[in-house]
mmCIF file of C-alpha atoms and ligand atoms in Angstrom:
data_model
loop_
_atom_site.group_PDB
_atom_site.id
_atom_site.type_symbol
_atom_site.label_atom_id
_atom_site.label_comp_id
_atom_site.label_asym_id
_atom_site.label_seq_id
_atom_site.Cartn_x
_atom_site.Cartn_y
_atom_site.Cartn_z
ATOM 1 C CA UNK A 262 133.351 123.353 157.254
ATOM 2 C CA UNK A 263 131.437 122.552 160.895
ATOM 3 C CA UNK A 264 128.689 125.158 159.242
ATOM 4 C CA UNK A 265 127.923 122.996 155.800
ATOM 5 C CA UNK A 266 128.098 119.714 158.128
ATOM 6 C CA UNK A 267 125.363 121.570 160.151
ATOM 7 C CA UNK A 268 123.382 122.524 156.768
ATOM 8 C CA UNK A 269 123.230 118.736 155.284
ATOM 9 C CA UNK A 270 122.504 117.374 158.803
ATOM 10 C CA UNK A 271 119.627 119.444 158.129
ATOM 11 C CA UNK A 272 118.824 118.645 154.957
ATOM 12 C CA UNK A 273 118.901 115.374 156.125
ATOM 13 C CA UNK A 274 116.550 115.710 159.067
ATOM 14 C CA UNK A 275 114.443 117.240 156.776
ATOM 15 C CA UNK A 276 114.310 114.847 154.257
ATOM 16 C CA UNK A 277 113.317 112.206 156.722
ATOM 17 C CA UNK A 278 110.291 113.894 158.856
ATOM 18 C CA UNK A 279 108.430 114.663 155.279
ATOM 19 C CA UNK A 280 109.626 110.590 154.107
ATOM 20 C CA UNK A 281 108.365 109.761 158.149
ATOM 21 C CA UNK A 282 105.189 112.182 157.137
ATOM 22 C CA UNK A 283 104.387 110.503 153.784
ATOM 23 C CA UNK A 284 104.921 106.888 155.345
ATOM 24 C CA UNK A 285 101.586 108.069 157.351
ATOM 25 C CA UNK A 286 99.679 106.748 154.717
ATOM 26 C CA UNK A 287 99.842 103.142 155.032
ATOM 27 C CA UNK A 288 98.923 102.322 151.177
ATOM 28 C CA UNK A 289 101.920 104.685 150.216
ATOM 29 C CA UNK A 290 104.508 102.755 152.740
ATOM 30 C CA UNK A 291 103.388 99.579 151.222
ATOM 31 C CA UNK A 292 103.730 101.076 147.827
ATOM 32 C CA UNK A 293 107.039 102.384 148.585
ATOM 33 C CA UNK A 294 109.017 99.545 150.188
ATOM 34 C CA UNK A 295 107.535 97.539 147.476
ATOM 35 C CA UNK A 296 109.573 99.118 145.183
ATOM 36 C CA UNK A 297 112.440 97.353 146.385
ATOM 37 C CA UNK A 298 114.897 100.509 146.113
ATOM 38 C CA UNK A 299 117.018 101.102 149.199
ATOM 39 C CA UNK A 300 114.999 103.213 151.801
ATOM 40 C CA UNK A 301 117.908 105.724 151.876
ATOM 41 C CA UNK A 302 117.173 106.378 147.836
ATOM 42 C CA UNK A 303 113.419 106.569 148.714
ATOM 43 C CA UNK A 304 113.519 109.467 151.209
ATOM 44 C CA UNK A 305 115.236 111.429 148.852
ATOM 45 C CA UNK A 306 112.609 111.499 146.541
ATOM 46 C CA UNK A 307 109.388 111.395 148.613
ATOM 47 C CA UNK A 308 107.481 114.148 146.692
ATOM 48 C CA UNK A 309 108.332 112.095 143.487
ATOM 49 C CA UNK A 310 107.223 108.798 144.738
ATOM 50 C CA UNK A 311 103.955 110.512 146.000
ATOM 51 C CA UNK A 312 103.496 111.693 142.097
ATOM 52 C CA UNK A 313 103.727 108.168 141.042
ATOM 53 C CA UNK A 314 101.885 106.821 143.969
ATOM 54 C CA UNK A 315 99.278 108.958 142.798
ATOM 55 C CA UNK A 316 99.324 107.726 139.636
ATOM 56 C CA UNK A 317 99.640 104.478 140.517
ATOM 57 C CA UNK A 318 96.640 104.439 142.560
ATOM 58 C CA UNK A 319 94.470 106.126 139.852
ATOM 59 C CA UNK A 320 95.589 102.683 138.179
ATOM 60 C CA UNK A 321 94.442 100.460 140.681
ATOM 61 C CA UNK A 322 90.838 102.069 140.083
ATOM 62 C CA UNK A 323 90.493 102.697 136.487
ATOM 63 C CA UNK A 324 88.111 100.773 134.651
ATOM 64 C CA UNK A 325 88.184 102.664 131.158
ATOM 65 C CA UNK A 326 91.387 104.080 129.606
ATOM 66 C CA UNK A 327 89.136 107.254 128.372
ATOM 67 C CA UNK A 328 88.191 108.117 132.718
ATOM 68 C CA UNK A 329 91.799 107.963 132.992
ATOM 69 C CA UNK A 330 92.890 110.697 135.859
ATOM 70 C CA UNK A 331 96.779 110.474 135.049
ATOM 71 C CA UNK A 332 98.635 113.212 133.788
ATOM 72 C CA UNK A 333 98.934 111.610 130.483
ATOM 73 C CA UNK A 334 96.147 109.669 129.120
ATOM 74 C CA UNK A 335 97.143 105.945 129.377
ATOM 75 C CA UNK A 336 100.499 106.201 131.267
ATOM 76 C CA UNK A 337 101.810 106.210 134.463
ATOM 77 C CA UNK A 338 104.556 108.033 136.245
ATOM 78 C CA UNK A 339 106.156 105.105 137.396
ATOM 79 C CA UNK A 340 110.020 104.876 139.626
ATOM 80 C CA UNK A 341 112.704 102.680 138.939
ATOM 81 C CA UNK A 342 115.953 102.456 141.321
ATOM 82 C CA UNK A 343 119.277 102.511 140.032
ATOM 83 C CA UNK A 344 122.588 102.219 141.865
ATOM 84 C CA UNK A 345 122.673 105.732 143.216
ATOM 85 C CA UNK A 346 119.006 107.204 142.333
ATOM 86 C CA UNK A 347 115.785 106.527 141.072
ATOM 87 C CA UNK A 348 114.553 107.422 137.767
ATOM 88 C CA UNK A 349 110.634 107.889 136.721
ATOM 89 C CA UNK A 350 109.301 107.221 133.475
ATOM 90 C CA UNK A 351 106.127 107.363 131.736
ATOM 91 C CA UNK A 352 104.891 103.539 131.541
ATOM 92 C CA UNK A 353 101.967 102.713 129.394
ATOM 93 C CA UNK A 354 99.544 100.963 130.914
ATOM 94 C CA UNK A 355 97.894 96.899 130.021
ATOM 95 C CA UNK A 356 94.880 99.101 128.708
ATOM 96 C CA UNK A 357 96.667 101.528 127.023
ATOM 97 C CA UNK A 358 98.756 98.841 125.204
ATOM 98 C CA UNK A 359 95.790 97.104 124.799
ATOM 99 C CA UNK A 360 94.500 99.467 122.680
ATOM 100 C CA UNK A 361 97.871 100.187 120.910
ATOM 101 C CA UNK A 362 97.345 96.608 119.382
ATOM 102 C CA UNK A 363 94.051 96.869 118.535
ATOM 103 C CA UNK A 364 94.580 99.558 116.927
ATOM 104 C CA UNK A 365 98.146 98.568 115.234
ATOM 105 C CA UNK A 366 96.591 98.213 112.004
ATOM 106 C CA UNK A 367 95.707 102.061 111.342
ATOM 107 C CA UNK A 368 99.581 102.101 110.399
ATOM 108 C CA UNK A 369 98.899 100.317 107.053
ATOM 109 C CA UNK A 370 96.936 103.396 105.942
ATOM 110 C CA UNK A 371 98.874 106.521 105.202
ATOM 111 C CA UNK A 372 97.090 110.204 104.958
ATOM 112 C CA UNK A 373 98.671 113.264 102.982
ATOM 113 C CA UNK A 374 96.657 116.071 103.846
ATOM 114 C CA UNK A 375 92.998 114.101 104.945
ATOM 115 C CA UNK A 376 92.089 114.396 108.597
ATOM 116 C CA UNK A 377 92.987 111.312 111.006
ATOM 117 C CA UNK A 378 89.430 110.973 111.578
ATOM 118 C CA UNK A 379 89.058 109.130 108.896
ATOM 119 C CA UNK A 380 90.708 106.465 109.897
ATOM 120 C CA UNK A 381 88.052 105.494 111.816
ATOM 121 C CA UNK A 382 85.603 105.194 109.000
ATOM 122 C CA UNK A 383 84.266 101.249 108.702
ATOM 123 C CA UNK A 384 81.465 99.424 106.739
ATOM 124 C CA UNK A 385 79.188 99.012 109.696
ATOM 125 C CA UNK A 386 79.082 102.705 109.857
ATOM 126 C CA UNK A 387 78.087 103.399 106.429
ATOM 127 C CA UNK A 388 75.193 105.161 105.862
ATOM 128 C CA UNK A 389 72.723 101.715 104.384
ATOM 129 C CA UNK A 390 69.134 103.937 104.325
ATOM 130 C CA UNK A 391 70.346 105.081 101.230
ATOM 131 C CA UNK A 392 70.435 102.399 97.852
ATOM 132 C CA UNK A 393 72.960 104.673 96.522
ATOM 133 C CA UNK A 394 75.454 102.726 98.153
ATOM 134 C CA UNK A 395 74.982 99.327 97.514
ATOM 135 C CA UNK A 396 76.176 98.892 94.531
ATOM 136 C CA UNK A 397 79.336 100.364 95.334
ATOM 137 C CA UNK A 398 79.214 98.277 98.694
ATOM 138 C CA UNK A 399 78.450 95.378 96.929
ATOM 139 C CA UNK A 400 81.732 95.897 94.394
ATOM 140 C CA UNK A 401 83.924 96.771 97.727
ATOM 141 C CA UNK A 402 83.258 93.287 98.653
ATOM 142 C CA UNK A 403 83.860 91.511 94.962
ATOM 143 C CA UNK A 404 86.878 93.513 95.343
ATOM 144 C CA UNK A 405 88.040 92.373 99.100
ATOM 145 C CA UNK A 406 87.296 88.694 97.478
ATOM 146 C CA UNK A 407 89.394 89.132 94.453
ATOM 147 C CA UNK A 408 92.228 91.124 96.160
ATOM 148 C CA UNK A 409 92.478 88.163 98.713
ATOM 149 C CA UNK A 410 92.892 85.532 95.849
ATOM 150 C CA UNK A 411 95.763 87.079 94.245
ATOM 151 C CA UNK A 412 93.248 88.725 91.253
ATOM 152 C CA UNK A 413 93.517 92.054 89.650
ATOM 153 C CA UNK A 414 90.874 93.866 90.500
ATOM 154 C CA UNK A 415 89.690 97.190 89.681
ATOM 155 C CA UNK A 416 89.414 100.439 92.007
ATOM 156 C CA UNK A 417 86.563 102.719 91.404
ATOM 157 C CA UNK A 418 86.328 106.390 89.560
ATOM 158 C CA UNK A 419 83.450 107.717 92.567
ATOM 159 C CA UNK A 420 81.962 110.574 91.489
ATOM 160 C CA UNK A 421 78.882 112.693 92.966
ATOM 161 C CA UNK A 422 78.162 115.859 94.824
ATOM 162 C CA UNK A 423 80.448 117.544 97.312
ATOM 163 C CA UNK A 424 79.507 115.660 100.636
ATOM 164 C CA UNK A 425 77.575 112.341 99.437
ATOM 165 C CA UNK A 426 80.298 110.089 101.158
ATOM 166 C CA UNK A 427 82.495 109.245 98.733
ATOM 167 C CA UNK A 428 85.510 110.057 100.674
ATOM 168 C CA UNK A 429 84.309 108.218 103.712
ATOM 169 C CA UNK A 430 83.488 104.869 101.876
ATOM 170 C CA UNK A 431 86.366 104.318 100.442
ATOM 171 C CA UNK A 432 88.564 105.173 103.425
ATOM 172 C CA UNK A 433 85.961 102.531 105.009
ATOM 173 C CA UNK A 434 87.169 99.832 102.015
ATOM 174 C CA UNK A 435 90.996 100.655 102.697
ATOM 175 C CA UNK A 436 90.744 100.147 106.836
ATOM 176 C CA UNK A 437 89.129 97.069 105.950
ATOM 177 C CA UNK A 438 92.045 95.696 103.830
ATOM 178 C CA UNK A 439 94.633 97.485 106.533
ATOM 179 C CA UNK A 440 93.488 95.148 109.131
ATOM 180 C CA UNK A 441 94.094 92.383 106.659
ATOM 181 C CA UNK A 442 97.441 93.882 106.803
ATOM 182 C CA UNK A 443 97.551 95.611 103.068
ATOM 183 C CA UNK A 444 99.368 98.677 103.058
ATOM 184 C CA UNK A 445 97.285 102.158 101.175
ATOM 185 C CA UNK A 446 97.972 105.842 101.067
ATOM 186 C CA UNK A 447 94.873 108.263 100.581
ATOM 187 C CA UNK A 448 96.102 111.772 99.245
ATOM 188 C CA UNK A 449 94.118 114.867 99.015
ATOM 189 C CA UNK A 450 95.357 115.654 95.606
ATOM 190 C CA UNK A 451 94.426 119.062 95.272
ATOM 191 C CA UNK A 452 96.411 120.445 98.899
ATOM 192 C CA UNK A 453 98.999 117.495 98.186
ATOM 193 C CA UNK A 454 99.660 119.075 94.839
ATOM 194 C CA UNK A 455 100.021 122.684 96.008
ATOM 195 C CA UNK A 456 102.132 121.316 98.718
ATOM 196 C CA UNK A 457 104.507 119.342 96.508
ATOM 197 C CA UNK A 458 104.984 122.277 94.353
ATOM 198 C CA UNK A 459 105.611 125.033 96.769
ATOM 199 C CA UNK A 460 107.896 123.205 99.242
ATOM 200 C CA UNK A 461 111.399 122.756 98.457
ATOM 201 C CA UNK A 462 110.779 119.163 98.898
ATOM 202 C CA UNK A 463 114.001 116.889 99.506
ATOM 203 C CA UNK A 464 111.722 113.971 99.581
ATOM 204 C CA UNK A 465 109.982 114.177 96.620
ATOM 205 C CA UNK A 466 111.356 111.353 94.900
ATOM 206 C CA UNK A 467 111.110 109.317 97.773
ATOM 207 C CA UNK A 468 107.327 110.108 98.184
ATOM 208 C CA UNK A 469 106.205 109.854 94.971
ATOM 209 C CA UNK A 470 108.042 106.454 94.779
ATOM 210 C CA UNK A 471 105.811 105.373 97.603
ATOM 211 C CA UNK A 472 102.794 106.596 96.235
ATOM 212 C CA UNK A 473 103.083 104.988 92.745
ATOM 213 C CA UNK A 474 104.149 101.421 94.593
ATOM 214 C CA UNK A 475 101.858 101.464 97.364
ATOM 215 C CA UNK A 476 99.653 98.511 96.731
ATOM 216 C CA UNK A 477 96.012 100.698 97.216
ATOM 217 C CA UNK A 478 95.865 104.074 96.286
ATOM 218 C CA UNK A 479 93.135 106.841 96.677
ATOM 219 C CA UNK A 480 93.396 110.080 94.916
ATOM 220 C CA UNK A 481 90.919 112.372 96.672
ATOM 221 C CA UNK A 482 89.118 114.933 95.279
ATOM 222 C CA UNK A 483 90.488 115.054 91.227
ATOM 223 C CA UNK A 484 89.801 117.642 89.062
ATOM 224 C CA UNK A 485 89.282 120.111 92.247
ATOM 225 C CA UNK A 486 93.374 120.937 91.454
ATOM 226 C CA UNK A 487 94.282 123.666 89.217
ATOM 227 C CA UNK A 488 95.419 122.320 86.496
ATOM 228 C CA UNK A 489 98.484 122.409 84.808
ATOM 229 C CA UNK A 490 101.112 121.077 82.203
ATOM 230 C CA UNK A 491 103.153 120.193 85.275
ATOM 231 C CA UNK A 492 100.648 118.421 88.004
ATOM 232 C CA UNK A 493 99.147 116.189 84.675
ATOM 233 C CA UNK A 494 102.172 115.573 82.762
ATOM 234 C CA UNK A 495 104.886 115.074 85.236
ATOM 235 C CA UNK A 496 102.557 114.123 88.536
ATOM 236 C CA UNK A 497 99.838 112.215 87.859
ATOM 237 C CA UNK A 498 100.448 110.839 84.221
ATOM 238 C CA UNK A 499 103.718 108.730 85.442
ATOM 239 C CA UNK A 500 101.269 107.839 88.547
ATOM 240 C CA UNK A 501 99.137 106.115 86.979
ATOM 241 C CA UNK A 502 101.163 104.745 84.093
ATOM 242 C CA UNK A 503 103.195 102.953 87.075
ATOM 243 C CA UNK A 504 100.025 101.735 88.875
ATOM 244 C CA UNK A 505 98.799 100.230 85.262
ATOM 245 C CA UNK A 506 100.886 98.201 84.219
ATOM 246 C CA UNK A 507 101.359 96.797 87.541
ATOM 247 C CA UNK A 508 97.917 96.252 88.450
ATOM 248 C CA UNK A 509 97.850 98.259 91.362
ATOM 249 C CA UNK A 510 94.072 99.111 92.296
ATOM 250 C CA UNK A 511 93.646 103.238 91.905
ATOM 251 C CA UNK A 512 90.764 104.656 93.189
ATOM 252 C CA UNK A 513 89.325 108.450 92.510
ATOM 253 C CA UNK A 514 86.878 110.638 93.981
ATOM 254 C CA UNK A 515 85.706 113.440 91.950
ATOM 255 C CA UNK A 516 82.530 115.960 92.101
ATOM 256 C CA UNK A 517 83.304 115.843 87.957
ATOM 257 C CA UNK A 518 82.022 112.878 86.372
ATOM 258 C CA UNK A 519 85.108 111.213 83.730
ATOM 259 C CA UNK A 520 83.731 113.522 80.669
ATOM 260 C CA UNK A 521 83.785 116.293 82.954
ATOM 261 C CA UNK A 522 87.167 115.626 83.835
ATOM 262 C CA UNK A 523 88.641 115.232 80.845
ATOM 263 C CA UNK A 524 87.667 118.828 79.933
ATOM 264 C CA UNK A 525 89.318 120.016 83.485
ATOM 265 C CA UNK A 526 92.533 118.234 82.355
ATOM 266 C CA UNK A 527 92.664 119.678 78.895
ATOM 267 C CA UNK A 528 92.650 123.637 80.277
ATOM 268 C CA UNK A 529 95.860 124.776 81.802
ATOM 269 C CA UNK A 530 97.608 127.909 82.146
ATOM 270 C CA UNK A 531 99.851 127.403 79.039
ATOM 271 C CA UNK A 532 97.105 126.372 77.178
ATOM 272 C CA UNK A 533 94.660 123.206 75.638
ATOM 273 C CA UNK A 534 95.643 120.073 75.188
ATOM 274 C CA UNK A 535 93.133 117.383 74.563
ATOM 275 C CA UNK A 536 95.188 114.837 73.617
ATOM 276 C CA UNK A 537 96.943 114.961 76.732
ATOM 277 C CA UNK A 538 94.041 115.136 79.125
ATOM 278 C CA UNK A 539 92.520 112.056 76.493
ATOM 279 C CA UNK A 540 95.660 109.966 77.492
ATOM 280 C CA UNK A 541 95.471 110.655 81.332
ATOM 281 C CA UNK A 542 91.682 109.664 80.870
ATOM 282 C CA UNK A 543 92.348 106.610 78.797
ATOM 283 C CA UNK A 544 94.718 105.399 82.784
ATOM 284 C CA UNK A 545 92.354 106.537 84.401
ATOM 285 C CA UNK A 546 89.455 103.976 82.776
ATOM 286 C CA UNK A 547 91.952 101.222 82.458
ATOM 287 C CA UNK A 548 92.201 101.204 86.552
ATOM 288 C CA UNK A 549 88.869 101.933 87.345
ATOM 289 C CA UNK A 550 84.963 100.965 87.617
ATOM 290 C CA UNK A 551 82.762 103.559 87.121
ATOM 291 C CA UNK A 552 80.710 104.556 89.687
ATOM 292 C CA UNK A 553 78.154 107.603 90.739
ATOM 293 C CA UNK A 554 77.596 108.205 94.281
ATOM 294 C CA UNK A 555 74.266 111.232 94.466
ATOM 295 C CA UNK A 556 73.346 111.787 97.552
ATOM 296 C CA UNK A 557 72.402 114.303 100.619
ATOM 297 C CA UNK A 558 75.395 116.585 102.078
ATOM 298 C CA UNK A 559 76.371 114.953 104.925
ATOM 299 C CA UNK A 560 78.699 118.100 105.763
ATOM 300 C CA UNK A 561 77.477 120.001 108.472
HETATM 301 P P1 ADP B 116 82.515 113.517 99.933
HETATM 302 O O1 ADP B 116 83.854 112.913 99.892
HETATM 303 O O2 ADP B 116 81.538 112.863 99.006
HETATM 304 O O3 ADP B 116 82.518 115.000 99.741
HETATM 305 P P2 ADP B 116 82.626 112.708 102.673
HETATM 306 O O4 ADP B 116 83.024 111.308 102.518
HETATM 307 O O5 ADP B 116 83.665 113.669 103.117
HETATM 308 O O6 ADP B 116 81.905 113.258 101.380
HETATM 309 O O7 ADP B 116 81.394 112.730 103.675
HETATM 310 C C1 ADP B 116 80.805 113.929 104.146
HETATM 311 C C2 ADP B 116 80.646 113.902 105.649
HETATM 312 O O8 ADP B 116 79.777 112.878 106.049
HETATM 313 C C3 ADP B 116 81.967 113.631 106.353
HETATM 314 O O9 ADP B 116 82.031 114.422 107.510
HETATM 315 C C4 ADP B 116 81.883 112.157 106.689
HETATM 316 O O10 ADP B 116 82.643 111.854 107.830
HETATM 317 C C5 ADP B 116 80.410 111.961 106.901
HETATM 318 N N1 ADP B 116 80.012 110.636 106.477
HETATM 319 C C6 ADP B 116 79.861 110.209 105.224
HETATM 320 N N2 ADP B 116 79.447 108.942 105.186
HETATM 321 C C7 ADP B 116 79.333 108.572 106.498
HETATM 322 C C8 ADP B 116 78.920 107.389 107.157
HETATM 323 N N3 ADP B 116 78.548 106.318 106.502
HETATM 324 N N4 ADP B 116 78.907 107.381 108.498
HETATM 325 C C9 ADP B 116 79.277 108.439 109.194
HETATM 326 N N5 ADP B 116 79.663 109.600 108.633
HETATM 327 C C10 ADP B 116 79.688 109.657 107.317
HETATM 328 MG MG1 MG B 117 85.684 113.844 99.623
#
């Protein structure tokens, strides 16, 4: 018994000197009694407290969240005293938050299987040396107008060559109506499609519910899919039979201009069907404009 009494006196000792030690810095003792935890708690954790001290002074000197020296971007290790220890959490910080509200409206736009970069794709950005776009500019913000007076407008059927923009622009039009708070899902059909048919999906329903009710929808890259009874009869007819005769604004990119993809629709594995593809065709110019977008690769 006398020799464990020995070992936490000790301890104890021990746990002092390197609290006594750390205390040497003067901005650290200020930190720490500031915390206004008992100084018993505090020398228990003094290797803890110099973590968040750390942090905390990285804090006091950062200008920009991106030179933030923390361990995680934005946050700081950060002690809280309780009745018989102190706990540390990862705060964020007023410029980390800051930027969680600027950015809040990035929510209303929902990706299946498109890179997050695009997200940050906006009209100021967009390419303007180029005349190709204006007229496709120029209906984005007929369209914005319209939208925001309770109208019906169209979306656009953008077609052009693989890496003219179209992508880009219209993920530029949907952040634009996100931070007017107006919800839109861009899919990449043709990896969206293999997706939804290989998985044994237990939310299928529930995501294809969203995507024929979310009020803007982009279907990516049409006619790139392969093709068959399945994807246009069962996926994409009901789609955009939905979105029709609710007015919900549909947009398309496509490298195959509308004749061209009426042919794509009509080949599949079991066999031709023009009348079917005709009927997808006939949705598909009910919700759209028609617009060409020709221009340079912008691919690297
Ligand atoms: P498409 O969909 O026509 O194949 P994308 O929209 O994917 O083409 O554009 C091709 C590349 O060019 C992408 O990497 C995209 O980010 C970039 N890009 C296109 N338009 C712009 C723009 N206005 N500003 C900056 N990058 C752009
Ligand atoms: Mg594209």
């Amino acid at each position: 018994m006398k020799k464990i009494d020995k070992v936490q006196q000790t301890d104890l000792t021990a746990l002092v000197h390197s609290f006594q030690d750390a205390c040497a810095n003067k901005e650290y003792k200020s930190y720490v009694y500031g915390l206004n935890i008992k100084e018993e708690l505090l020398m228990k954790y003094t290797s803890s407290l110099e973590d968040a001290f750390l942090e905390h002074q990285n804090c006091k000197k950062c200008k920009r969240l991106e030179e933030c020296k923390n361990k995680v971007e934005g946050f700081c290790y950060t002690p809280q005293g309780k009745e018989k220890m102190i706990s540390f959490s990862y705060e964020a910080c007023d410029k980390k938050i800051e930027q969680l509200e600027k950015d809040s409206y990035k929510s209303n736009l929902e990706l299946f299987e498109l890179s997050e970069d695009i997200k940050n794709a906006s009209f100021t950005d967009v390419y303007k040396d180029d005349k190709a776009r204006l007229p496709i500019l120029k209906y984005f913000k007929e369209f914005i107008s319209e939208y925001q007076s309770n109208g019906k407008p169209k979306g656009v059927y953008l077609h052009g060559n693989f890496g003219s923009g179209k992508t880009y622009l219209i993920a530029a039009l949907f952040n634009e109506m996100a931070k007017k708070d107006i919800k839109s899902i861009m899919i990449y059909y043709p990896k969206f499609l293999i997706k939804l048919k290989s998985s044994f999906q237990t939310n299928f329903n529930e995501q294809f519910d969203e995507i024929q009710k979310v009020p803007l929808l982009l279907l990516d890259d049409i006619g790139a899919e392969n093709c068959s009874n399945w994807s246009r009869d069962e996926v994409l007819g009901p789609i955009l039979q939905y979105r029709m005769e609710n007015h919900l604004p549909t947009f398309f990119t496509s490298n195959l201009t509308i004749e061209e993809l009426e042919k794509a629709l009509a080949v599949t594995s079991s066999g031709v069907d023009k009348v079917k593809a005709r009927r997808i065709v006939e949705r598909v110019k009910q919700l759209t404009i028609d617009h060409e977008l020709i221009s340079k690769n912008r691919r690297d």
